[in-house]
PDB file of C-alpha atoms in Angstrom:
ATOM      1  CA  UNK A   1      61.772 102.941  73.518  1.00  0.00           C
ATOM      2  CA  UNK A   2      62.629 105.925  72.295  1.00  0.00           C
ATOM      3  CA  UNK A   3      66.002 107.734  71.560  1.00  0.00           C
ATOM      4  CA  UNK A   4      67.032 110.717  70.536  1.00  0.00           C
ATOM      5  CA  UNK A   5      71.258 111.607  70.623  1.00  0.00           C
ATOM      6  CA  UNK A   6      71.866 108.437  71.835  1.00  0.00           C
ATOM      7  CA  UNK A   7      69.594 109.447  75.232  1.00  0.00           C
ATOM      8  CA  UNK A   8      65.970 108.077  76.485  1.00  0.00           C
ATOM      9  CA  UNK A   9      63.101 110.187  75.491  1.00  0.00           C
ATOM     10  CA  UNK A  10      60.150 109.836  77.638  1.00  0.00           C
ATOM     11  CA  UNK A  11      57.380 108.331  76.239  1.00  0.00           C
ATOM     12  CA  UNK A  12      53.895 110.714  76.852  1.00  0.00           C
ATOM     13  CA  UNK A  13      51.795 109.296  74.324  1.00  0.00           C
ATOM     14  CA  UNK A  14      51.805 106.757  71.578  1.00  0.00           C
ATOM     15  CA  UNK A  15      49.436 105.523  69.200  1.00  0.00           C
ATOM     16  CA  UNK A  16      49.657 104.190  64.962  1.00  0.00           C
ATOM     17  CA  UNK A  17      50.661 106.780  64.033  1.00  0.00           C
ATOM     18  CA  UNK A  18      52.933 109.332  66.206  1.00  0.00           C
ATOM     19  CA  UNK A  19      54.679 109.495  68.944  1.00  0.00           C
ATOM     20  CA  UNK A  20      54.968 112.210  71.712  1.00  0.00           C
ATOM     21  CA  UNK A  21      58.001 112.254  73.863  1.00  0.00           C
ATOM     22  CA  UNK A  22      59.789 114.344  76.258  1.00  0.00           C
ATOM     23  CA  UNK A  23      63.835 114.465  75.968  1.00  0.00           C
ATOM     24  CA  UNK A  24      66.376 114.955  78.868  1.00  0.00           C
ATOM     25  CA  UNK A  25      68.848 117.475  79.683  1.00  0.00           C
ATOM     26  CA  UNK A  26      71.054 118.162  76.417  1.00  0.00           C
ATOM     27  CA  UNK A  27      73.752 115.404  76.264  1.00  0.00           C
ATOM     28  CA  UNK A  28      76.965 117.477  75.324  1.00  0.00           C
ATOM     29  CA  UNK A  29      76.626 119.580  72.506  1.00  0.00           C
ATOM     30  CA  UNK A  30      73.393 120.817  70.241  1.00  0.00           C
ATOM     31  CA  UNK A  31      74.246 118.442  66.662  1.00  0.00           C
ATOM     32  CA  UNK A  32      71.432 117.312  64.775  1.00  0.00           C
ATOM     33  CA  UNK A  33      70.488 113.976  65.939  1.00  0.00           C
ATOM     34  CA  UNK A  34      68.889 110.952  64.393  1.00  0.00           C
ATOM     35  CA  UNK A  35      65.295 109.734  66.076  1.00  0.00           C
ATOM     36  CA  UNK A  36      65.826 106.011  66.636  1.00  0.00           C
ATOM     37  CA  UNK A  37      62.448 104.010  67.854  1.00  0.00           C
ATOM     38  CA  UNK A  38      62.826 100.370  68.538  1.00  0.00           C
ATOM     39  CA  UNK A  39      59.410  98.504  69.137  1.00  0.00           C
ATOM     40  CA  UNK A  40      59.510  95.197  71.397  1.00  0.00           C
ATOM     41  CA  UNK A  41      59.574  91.877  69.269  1.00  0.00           C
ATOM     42  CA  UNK A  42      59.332  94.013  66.146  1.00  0.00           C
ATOM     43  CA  UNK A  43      62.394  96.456  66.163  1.00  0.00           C
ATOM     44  CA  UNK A  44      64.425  99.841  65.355  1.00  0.00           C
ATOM     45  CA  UNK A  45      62.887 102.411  62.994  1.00  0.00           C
ATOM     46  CA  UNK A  46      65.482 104.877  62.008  1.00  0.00           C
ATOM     47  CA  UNK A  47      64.492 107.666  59.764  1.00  0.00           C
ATOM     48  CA  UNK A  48      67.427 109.201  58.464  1.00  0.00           C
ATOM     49  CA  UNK A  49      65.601 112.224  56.574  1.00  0.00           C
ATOM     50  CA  UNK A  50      64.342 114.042  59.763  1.00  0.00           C
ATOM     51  CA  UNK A  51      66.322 115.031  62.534  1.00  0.00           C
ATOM     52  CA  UNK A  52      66.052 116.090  66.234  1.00  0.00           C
ATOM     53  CA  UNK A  53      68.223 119.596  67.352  1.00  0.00           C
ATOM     54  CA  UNK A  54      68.770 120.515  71.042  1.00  0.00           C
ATOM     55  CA  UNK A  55      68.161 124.579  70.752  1.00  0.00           C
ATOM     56  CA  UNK A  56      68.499 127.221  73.324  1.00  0.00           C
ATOM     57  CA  UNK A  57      66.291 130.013  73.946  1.00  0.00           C
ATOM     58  CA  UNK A  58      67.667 133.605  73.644  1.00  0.00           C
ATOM     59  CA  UNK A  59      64.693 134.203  76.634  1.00  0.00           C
ATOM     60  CA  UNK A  60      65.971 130.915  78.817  1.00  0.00           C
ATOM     61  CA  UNK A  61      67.722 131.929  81.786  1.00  0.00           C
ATOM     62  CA  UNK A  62      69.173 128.489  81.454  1.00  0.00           C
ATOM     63  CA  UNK A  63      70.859 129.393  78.078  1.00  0.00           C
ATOM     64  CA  UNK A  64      72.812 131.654  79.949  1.00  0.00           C
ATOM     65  CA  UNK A  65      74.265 129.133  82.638  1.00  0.00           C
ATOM     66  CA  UNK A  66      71.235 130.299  85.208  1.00  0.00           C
ATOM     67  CA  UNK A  67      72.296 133.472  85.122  1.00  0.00           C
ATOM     68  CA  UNK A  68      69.722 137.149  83.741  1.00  0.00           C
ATOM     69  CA  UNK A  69      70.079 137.204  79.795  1.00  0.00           C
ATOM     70  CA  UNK A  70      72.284 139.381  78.006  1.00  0.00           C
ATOM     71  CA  UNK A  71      72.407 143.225  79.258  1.00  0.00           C
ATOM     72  CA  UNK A  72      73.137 146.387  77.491  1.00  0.00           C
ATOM     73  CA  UNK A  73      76.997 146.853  76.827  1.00  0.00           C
ATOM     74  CA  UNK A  74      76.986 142.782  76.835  1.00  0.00           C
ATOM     75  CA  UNK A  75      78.457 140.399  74.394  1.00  0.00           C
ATOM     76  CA  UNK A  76      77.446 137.433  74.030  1.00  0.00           C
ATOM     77  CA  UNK A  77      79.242 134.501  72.193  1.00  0.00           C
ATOM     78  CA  UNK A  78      77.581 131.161  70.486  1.00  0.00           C
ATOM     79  CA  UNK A  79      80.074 128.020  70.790  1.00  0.00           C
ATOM     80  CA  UNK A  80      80.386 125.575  67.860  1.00  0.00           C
ATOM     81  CA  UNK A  81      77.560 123.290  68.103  1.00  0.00           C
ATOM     82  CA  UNK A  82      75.256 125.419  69.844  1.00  0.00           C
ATOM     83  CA  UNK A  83      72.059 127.004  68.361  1.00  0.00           C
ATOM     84  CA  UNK A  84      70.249 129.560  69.781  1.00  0.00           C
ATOM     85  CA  UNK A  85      66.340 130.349  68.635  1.00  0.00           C
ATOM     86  CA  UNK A  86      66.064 134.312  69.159  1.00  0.00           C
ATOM     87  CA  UNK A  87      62.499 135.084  70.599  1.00  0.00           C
ATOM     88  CA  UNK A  88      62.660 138.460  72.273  1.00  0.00           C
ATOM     89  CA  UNK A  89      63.805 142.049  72.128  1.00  0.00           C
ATOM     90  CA  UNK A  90      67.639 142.789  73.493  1.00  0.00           C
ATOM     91  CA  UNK A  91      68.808 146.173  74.703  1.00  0.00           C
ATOM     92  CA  UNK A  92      71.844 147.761  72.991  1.00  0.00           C
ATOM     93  CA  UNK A  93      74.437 144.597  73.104  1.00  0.00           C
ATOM     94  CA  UNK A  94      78.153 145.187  72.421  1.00  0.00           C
ATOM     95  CA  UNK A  95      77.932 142.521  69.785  1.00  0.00           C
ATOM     96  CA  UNK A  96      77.002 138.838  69.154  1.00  0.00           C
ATOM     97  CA  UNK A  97      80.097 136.705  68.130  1.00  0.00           C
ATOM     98  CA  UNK A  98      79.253 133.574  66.815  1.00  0.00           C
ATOM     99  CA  UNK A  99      82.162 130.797  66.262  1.00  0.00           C
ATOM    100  CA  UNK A 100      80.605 127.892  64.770  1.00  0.00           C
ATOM    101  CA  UNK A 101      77.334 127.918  66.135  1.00  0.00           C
ATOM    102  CA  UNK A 102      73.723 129.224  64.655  1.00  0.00           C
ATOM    103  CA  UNK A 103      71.454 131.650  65.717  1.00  0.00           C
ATOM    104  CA  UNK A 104      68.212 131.250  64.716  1.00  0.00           C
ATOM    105  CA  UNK A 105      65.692 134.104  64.150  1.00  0.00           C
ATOM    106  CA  UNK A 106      61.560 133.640  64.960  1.00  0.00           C
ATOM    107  CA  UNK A 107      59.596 134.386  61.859  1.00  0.00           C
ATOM    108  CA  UNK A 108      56.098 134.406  63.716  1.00  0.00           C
ATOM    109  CA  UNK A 109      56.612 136.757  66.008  1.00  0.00           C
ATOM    110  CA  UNK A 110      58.460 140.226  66.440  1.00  0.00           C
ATOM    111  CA  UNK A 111      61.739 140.120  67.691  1.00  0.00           C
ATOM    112  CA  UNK A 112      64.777 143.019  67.417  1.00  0.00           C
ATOM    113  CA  UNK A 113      68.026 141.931  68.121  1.00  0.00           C
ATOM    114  CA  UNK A 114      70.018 145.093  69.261  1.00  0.00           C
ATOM    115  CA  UNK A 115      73.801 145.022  68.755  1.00  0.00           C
ATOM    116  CA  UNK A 116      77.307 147.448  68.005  1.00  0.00           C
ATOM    117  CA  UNK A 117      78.607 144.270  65.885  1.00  0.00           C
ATOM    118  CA  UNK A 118      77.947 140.759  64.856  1.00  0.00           C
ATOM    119  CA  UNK A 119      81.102 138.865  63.886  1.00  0.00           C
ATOM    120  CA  UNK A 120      80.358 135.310  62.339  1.00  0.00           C
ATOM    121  CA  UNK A 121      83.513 132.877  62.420  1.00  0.00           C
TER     122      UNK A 121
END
């Protein structure tokens, strides 16, 4: 059994050595989360040096409630515990506000993030 923020991860595969698992919907907020494996009859393995983070996609129409990403003259605001991975190219944006939360920029790929003003609280 896997665990990850206190919710099931789905076990794909498993062998000696690793462990591939697929998480569930995020629980409430994106906070770095402790893996916790417990193995029948021999128990939990914690490992408090690594840690799982729920992140958004800038590109994920389900970062943005279901709704089409940001749009020129937008602005768009990241919550306290949220983190957003940035993996695309924005038109002009008003700004990016971000109370609390992180934005994370992709350093393998090219991405522009187009904006009036960020304003980091």
């Amino acid at each position: 059994k896997v665990e990850i923020a206190h919710t099931n991860c789905q076990i794909i595969t498993i062998n000696s050595t690793s462990i591939v698992c697929r998480t569930g919907p995020l629980p409430s907020s994106s906070t770095k989360s402790l893996v916790e494996v417990y193995v029948d009859q021999i128990g939990n393995a914690i490992n408090e040096e690594h840690f799982f983070e729920y992140i958004d996609l800038w590109s994920s129409k389900y970062t943005w409630g279901g709704m089409e990403l940001p749009g020129e003259g937008d602005v768009v605001v990241i919550s306290e515990n949220q983190a957003v991975y940035f993996d695309t190219h924005t038109p002009i944006l008003k700004g990016v506000l971000i109370i609390g939360g992180a934005l994370i920029f992709d350093d393998m790929q090219d991405v522009h993030l187009q904006c009036e003003y960020i304003i980091i609280m």
